[in-house]
Amino acid sequence: MSDRFLRRNKMMARGLGIGGLLPFYALALLTWHDGLRTWALDSVTGYAAVILAFLGAVHWGRALADLDQRNHIGTLLFGIMPAMIGWLAVMLPVEFGLPMLIAGLVFVWGSEQMVFFEVLPDWYRHLRHLLTAAAVLALVIAWAAAMMSMF
C-alpha cells in the first residue's frame, strides 16, 4: 500500500474513531436531564456494549486475514470476550452494567497493549489510548448520573 493511502486511511480511522465518541458524550450529558435519564442511561449502555463487540471484531478480522498462516484460536476466543461482557452488562441494572462496561473497555485496551502489541500497528494502539480514555470518561459521567439519581 502506498504511503499516500496509508496516511489517508489512518486519518480516516482517527476521524471515525473520534466521531464515534460523540454518542458517548451526547448520551452521557443527557443522563443528567431528569426527563431523559432512563432513556439516556439505557442508550449509552447499549452503545458501549456495541462498541465493545466492535473491538472484539477487530481481532476476528485480524485473525481471519491470515487464518491459514498460524493458530489463531486464542485470538478468536479473545475476540468474543468483549461481546460477552457487553451482553452481560446490558442485562444488569445500569448501576452495575456501566462499571462492567468500563472494566471491559479497560480490559480490551490493556490486553491490546500487553498481549497484542507485536501484531497491532503503533498508530492503532495510540489511537486506542485516546478513544478508550475518552469513552471511559463518558461512561463515568453517565454512571455518576445513575448513582446520583438513586439518592
Coordinates of N, CA and C in Angstrom, one line a residue:
M1 N 0.9 -1.2 0.0 CA 0.0 0.0 0.0 C 0.9 1.2 0.0
S2 N 0.6 2.2 -0.8 CA 1.4 3.4 -0.9 C 1.3 4.2 0.4
D3 N 2.3 5.1 0.6 CA 2.3 6.0 1.8 C 1.0 6.9 1.8
R4 N 0.7 7.3 0.6 CA -0.5 8.2 0.5 C -1.8 7.6 1.0
F5 N -2.0 6.3 0.6 CA -3.2 5.6 1.0 C -3.1 5.3 2.5
L6 N -1.9 4.9 3.0 CA -1.8 4.7 4.4 C -2.1 5.9 5.3
R7 N -1.5 7.0 4.9 CA -1.8 8.3 5.6 C -3.3 8.6 5.6
R8 N -3.9 8.5 4.4 CA -5.3 8.9 4.3 C -6.2 7.9 5.1
N9 N -5.8 6.6 5.1 CA -6.6 5.6 5.9 C -6.5 5.8 7.4
K10 N -5.2 6.2 7.8 CA -5.0 6.4 9.2 C -5.8 7.6 9.7
M11 N -5.8 8.7 8.8 CA -6.6 9.9 9.2 C -8.1 9.6 9.2
M12 N -8.5 8.8 8.3 CA -10.0 8.4 8.3 C -10.3 7.6 9.5
A13 N -9.5 6.6 9.9 CA -9.7 5.8 11.1 C -9.7 6.7 12.3
R14 N -8.8 7.6 12.4 CA -8.8 8.6 13.5 C -10.1 9.4 13.6
G15 N -10.5 10.0 12.4 CA -11.7 10.8 12.4 C -12.9 10.0 12.7
L16 N -13.0 8.8 12.2 CA -14.2 8.0 12.5 C -14.2 7.5 14.0
G17 N -13.0 7.2 14.5 CA -12.9 6.8 15.9 C -13.4 8.0 16.8
I18 N -12.9 9.2 16.5 CA -13.2 10.3 17.3 C -14.7 10.7 17.2
G19 N -15.2 10.5 15.9 CA -16.6 10.7 15.7 C -17.5 9.7 16.5
G20 N -17.0 8.5 16.7 CA -17.7 7.5 17.5 C -17.8 7.9 18.9
L21 N -17.0 8.9 19.4 CA -17.2 9.3 20.8 C -18.4 10.2 21.0
L22 N -18.9 10.8 19.9 CA -20.0 11.8 20.0 C -21.2 11.2 20.7
P23 N -21.6 10.0 20.3 CA -22.8 9.4 21.0 C -22.5 9.1 22.5
F24 N -21.3 8.7 22.8 CA -20.9 8.6 24.2 C -21.2 9.9 25.0
Y25 N -20.7 11.0 24.5 CA -20.8 12.2 25.3 C -22.2 12.8 25.2
A26 N -22.8 12.7 24.1 CA -24.2 13.3 24.0 C -25.1 12.5 25.0
L27 N -25.0 11.2 25.0 CA -25.8 10.4 25.9 C -25.4 10.6 27.3
A28 N -24.1 10.7 27.6 CA -23.6 10.9 29.0 C -24.2 12.2 29.5
L29 N -24.2 13.2 28.7 CA -24.7 14.5 29.2 C -26.2 14.5 29.4
L30 N -26.9 13.7 28.5 CA -28.4 13.6 28.6 C -28.8 12.8 29.9
T31 N -27.9 12.0 30.4 CA -28.2 11.3 31.6 C -28.4 12.2 32.8
W32 N -28.0 13.4 32.7 CA -28.2 14.4 33.8 C -29.5 15.2 33.7
H33 N -30.2 14.9 32.6 CA -31.6 15.5 32.4 C -32.6 14.6 33.0
D34 N -33.3 15.1 34.0 CA -34.3 14.2 34.8 C -35.2 13.5 33.8
G35 N -35.8 14.2 32.8 CA -36.8 13.6 32.0 C -36.2 12.6 31.0
L36 N -34.9 12.6 30.7 CA -34.3 11.7 29.7 C -33.3 10.7 30.3
R37 N -33.2 10.8 31.6 CA -32.2 10.0 32.3 C -32.3 8.5 32.0
T38 N -33.4 7.9 32.2 CA -33.6 6.4 32.0 C -33.3 6.1 30.5
W39 N -33.8 6.8 29.6 CA -33.6 6.5 28.2 C -32.1 6.7 27.9
A40 N -31.5 7.8 28.3 CA -30.1 8.0 28.0 C -29.1 7.0 28.7
L41 N -29.5 6.6 29.9 CA -28.6 5.5 30.5 C -28.7 4.2 29.8
D42 N -29.9 3.8 29.4 CA -30.1 2.6 28.6 C -29.4 2.7 27.2
S43 N -29.5 3.9 26.6 CA -28.9 4.1 25.3 C -27.3 4.1 25.4
V44 N -26.7 4.8 26.4 CA -25.3 4.8 26.5 C -24.8 3.4 26.9
T45 N -25.5 2.6 27.7 CA -25.2 1.3 28.0 C -25.2 0.4 26.7
G46 N -26.2 0.5 25.9 CA -26.3 -0.2 24.7 C -25.2 0.1 23.7
Y47 N -24.9 1.4 23.6 CA -23.9 1.9 22.7 C -22.5 1.4 23.1
A48 N -22.2 1.4 24.4 CA -20.9 0.9 24.9 C -20.8 -0.6 24.6
A49 N -21.9 -1.3 24.8 CA -21.9 -2.8 24.5 C -21.6 -3.0 23.1
V50 N -22.2 -2.2 22.2 CA -21.9 -2.4 20.7 C -20.4 -2.1 20.4
I51 N -19.9 -1.0 21.0 CA -18.5 -0.7 20.8 C -17.6 -1.8 21.3
L52 N -17.9 -2.4 22.5 CA -17.1 -3.5 22.9 C -17.1 -4.6 21.9
A53 N -18.3 -5.0 21.4 CA -18.4 -6.0 20.4 C -17.5 -5.7 19.2
F54 N -17.6 -4.4 18.8 CA -16.7 -4.0 17.6 C -15.3 -4.2 17.9
L55 N -14.8 -3.9 19.1 CA -13.4 -4.1 19.5 C -13.0 -5.5 19.4
G56 N -13.9 -6.4 19.8 CA -13.6 -7.8 19.6 C -13.5 -8.2 18.2
A57 N -14.4 -7.6 17.4 CA -14.4 -7.9 15.9 C -13.1 -7.5 15.2
V58 N -12.5 -6.5 15.7 CA -11.2 -6.1 15.2 C -10.2 -7.3 15.3
H59 N -10.2 -8.0 16.3 CA -9.3 -9.1 16.5 C -9.8 -10.3 15.6
W60 N -11.1 -10.5 15.4 CA -11.5 -11.5 14.5 C -11.0 -11.2 13.1
G61 N -11.2 -9.9 12.7 CA -10.7 -9.5 11.4 C -9.2 -9.7 11.2
R62 N -8.5 -9.4 12.2 CA -7.0 -9.6 12.2 C -6.7 -11.1 12.0
A63 N -7.4 -12.0 12.8 CA -7.2 -13.4 12.7 C -7.6 -14.0 11.3
L64 N -8.7 -13.5 10.9 CA -9.2 -14.0 9.6 C -8.3 -13.6 8.4
A65 N -7.6 -12.5 8.6 CA -6.8 -12.0 7.5 C -5.6 -13.0 7.2
D66 N -5.2 -13.7 8.2 CA -4.2 -14.8 7.9 C -4.5 -16.1 8.6
L67 N -5.7 -16.5 8.5 CA -6.1 -17.7 9.2 C -5.3 -18.9 8.8
D68 N -4.8 -19.0 7.6 CA -4.1 -20.2 7.2 C -2.6 -20.1 7.6
Q69 N -2.2 -19.0 8.2 CA -0.7 -18.8 8.5 C -0.3 -19.3 9.8
R70 N -1.2 -19.3 10.8 CA -0.8 -19.8 12.2 C -2.1 -20.0 13.0
N71 N -1.9 -20.6 14.2 CA -3.0 -20.9 15.1 C -3.6 -19.6 15.7
H72 N -4.9 -19.3 15.4 CA -5.5 -18.1 15.9 C -6.6 -18.4 17.0
I73 N -6.6 -19.6 17.6 CA -7.7 -19.9 18.5 C -7.7 -18.9 19.6
G74 N -6.6 -18.6 20.2 CA -6.6 -17.6 21.3 C -7.1 -16.2 20.9
T75 N -6.7 -15.8 19.7 CA -7.2 -14.5 19.2 C -8.7 -14.5 19.0
L76 N -9.2 -15.6 18.4 CA -10.6 -15.7 18.2 C -11.4 -15.8 19.5
L77 N -10.9 -16.5 20.4 CA -11.5 -16.6 21.8 C -11.5 -15.2 22.4
F78 N -10.4 -14.5 22.4 CA -10.3 -13.2 22.9 C -11.3 -12.3 22.2
G79 N -11.5 -12.4 20.9 CA -12.4 -11.6 20.1 C -13.9 -11.7 20.5
I80 N -14.3 -12.8 21.1 CA -15.7 -12.9 21.5 C -15.9 -12.4 23.0
M81 N -14.8 -12.3 23.7 CA -15.0 -11.8 25.1 C -15.6 -10.4 25.3
P82 N -15.2 -9.4 24.5 CA -15.8 -8.1 24.6 C -17.3 -8.1 24.4
A83 N -17.8 -8.9 23.4 CA -19.2 -9.0 23.1 C -19.9 -9.7 24.3
M84 N -19.3 -10.7 24.9 CA -19.9 -11.3 26.0 C -20.0 -10.4 27.2
I85 N -19.0 -9.6 27.4 CA -19.0 -8.6 28.5 C -20.1 -7.6 28.3
G86 N -20.2 -7.1 27.1 CA -21.2 -6.1 26.7 C -22.6 -6.7 26.9
W87 N -22.8 -7.9 26.4 CA -24.1 -8.6 26.5 C -24.5 -8.7 28.0
L88 N -23.6 -9.2 28.8 CA -23.9 -9.3 30.3 C -24.2 -8.0 30.9
A89 N -23.5 -6.9 30.5 CA -23.7 -5.6 31.1 C -25.1 -5.0 30.8
V90 N -25.6 -5.3 29.6 CA -26.9 -4.7 29.2 C -28.0 -5.4 30.0
M91 N -27.8 -6.6 30.5 CA -28.8 -7.3 31.3 C -28.8 -6.9 32.7
L92 N -27.8 -6.2 33.2 CA -27.7 -5.8 34.6 C -28.4 -4.4 34.7
P93 N -28.8 -4.0 35.9 CA -29.1 -2.6 36.2 C -28.0 -1.7 35.8
V94 N -28.3 -0.5 35.3 CA -27.2 0.3 34.8 C -26.2 0.7 35.9
E95 N -26.6 0.6 37.2 CA -25.6 0.9 38.2 C -24.5 -0.1 38.3
F96 N -24.7 -1.3 37.8 CA -23.7 -2.4 37.7 C -23.2 -2.6 36.3
G97 N -24.1 -2.3 35.3 CA -23.7 -2.5 33.9 C -22.7 -1.5 33.4
L98 N -22.8 -0.3 33.8 CA -21.9 0.7 33.4 C -20.4 0.5 33.9
P99 N -20.3 0.1 35.2 CA -18.9 -0.2 35.6 C -18.4 -1.5 34.9
M100 N -19.2 -2.4 34.6 CA -18.8 -3.6 33.9 C -18.3 -3.2 32.5
L101 N -19.0 -2.3 31.8 CA -18.6 -1.8 30.5 C -17.3 -1.0 30.6
I102 N -17.1 -0.2 31.6 CA -15.8 0.5 31.8 C -14.7 -0.5 32.0
A103 N -14.9 -1.5 32.8 CA -13.9 -2.6 33.0 C -13.6 -3.3 31.7
G104 N -14.7 -3.6 30.9 CA -14.5 -4.2 29.7 C -13.6 -3.4 28.7
L105 N -13.9 -2.1 28.6 CA -13.1 -1.3 27.7 C -11.6 -1.2 28.2
V106 N -11.4 -1.1 29.5 CA -10.1 -1.1 30.0 C -9.4 -2.5 29.8
F107 N -10.1 -3.6 30.0 CA -9.6 -4.9 29.8 C -9.1 -5.1 28.3
V108 N -10.0 -4.7 27.4 CA -9.6 -4.9 26.0 C -8.4 -4.0 25.6
W109 N -8.4 -2.7 26.1 CA -7.3 -1.8 25.9 C -6.0 -2.4 26.5
G110 N -6.1 -2.8 27.7 CA -4.9 -3.4 28.4 C -4.3 -4.6 27.7
S111 N -5.3 -5.5 27.2 CA -4.8 -6.7 26.5 C -4.2 -6.3 25.2
E112 N -4.7 -5.4 24.5 CA -4.1 -4.9 23.3 C -2.7 -4.4 23.5
Q113 N -2.5 -3.7 24.6 CA -1.2 -3.0 24.9 C -0.2 -4.1 25.4
M114 N -0.7 -5.1 26.1 CA 0.3 -6.1 26.7 C 0.4 -7.3 25.9
V115 N -0.6 -7.8 25.3 CA -0.6 -9.1 24.7 C -0.5 -9.0 23.1
F116 N -1.2 -8.1 22.6 CA -1.2 -8.0 21.1 C -0.4 -6.8 20.6
F117 N 0.5 -6.3 21.4 CA 1.3 -5.1 21.0 C 2.2 -5.4 19.8
E118 N 2.6 -6.7 19.6 CA 3.5 -7.0 18.5 C 2.8 -7.1 17.2
V119 N 1.5 -7.3 17.2 CA 0.7 -7.5 15.9 C -0.2 -6.3 15.6
L120 N -0.4 -5.4 16.5 CA -1.2 -4.2 16.2 C -0.2 -3.1 15.9
P121 N -0.6 -2.3 14.8 CA 0.3 -1.2 14.5 C 0.3 -0.1 15.6
D122 N 1.5 0.5 15.7 CA 1.6 1.6 16.8 C 0.6 2.7 16.6
W123 N 0.3 3.1 15.4 CA -0.7 4.2 15.3 C -2.1 3.8 15.8
Y124 N -2.4 2.5 15.6 CA -3.7 2.0 16.1 C -3.7 1.9 17.7
R125 N -2.6 1.4 18.2 CA -2.5 1.4 19.7 C -2.6 2.8 20.3
H126 N -2.0 3.7 19.7 CA -2.0 5.1 20.2 C -3.4 5.7 20.1
L127 N -4.1 5.4 19.0 CA -5.5 5.8 18.8 C -6.4 5.2 19.9
R128 N -6.1 4.0 20.2 CA -6.9 3.3 21.2 C -6.7 3.9 22.6
H129 N -5.5 4.4 22.9 CA -5.3 5.1 24.2 C -6.3 6.3 24.3
L130 N -6.4 7.1 23.2 CA -7.3 8.2 23.2 C -8.7 7.8 23.3
L131 N -9.1 6.9 22.4 CA -10.5 6.5 22.4 C -11.0 5.8 23.6
T132 N -10.2 5.0 24.2 CA -10.6 4.3 25.4 C -10.7 5.2 26.6
A133 N -9.7 6.1 26.7 CA -9.8 7.1 27.8 C -11.0 8.0 27.7
A134 N -11.3 8.4 26.5 CA -12.5 9.3 26.3 C -13.8 8.5 26.5
A135 N -13.9 7.3 26.1 CA -15.1 6.5 26.3 C -15.3 6.2 27.7
V136 N -14.2 5.8 28.4 CA -14.3 5.5 29.9 C -14.8 6.8 30.6
L137 N -14.3 7.9 30.3 CA -14.7 9.2 31.0 C -16.2 9.4 30.7
A138 N -16.6 9.2 29.5 CA -18.1 9.4 29.2 C -18.9 8.5 30.1
L139 N -18.5 7.2 30.2 CA -19.2 6.3 31.0 C -19.2 6.6 32.4
V140 N -18.1 7.1 32.9 CA -18.0 7.6 34.3 C -19.0 8.7 34.6
I141 N -19.1 9.6 33.6 CA -20.1 10.7 33.7 C -21.5 10.2 33.8
A142 N -21.8 9.2 33.0 CA -23.2 8.6 33.0 C -23.4 7.8 34.2
W143 N -22.4 7.1 34.7 CA -22.5 6.3 35.9 C -22.8 7.2 37.1
A144 N -22.1 8.3 37.1 CA -22.3 9.3 38.2 C -23.8 9.8 38.2
A145 N -24.3 10.0 37.1 CA -25.7 10.5 37.0 C -26.6 9.3 37.5
A146 N -26.3 8.1 37.1 CA -27.1 7.0 37.6 C -27.1 6.8 39.1
M147 N -25.9 7.0 39.7 CA -25.7 6.9 41.1 C -26.4 8.0 41.8
M148 N -26.3 9.2 41.3 CA -26.9 10.4 41.9 C -28.4 10.3 41.9
S149 N -29.0 9.7 40.9 CA -30.4 9.6 40.8 C -31.0 8.6 41.8
M150 N -30.1 7.8 42.4 CA -30.6 6.8 43.4 C -30.9 7.5 44.7
F151 N -30.3 8.6 44.9 CA -30.4 9.3 46.2 C -31.3 10.5 46.2

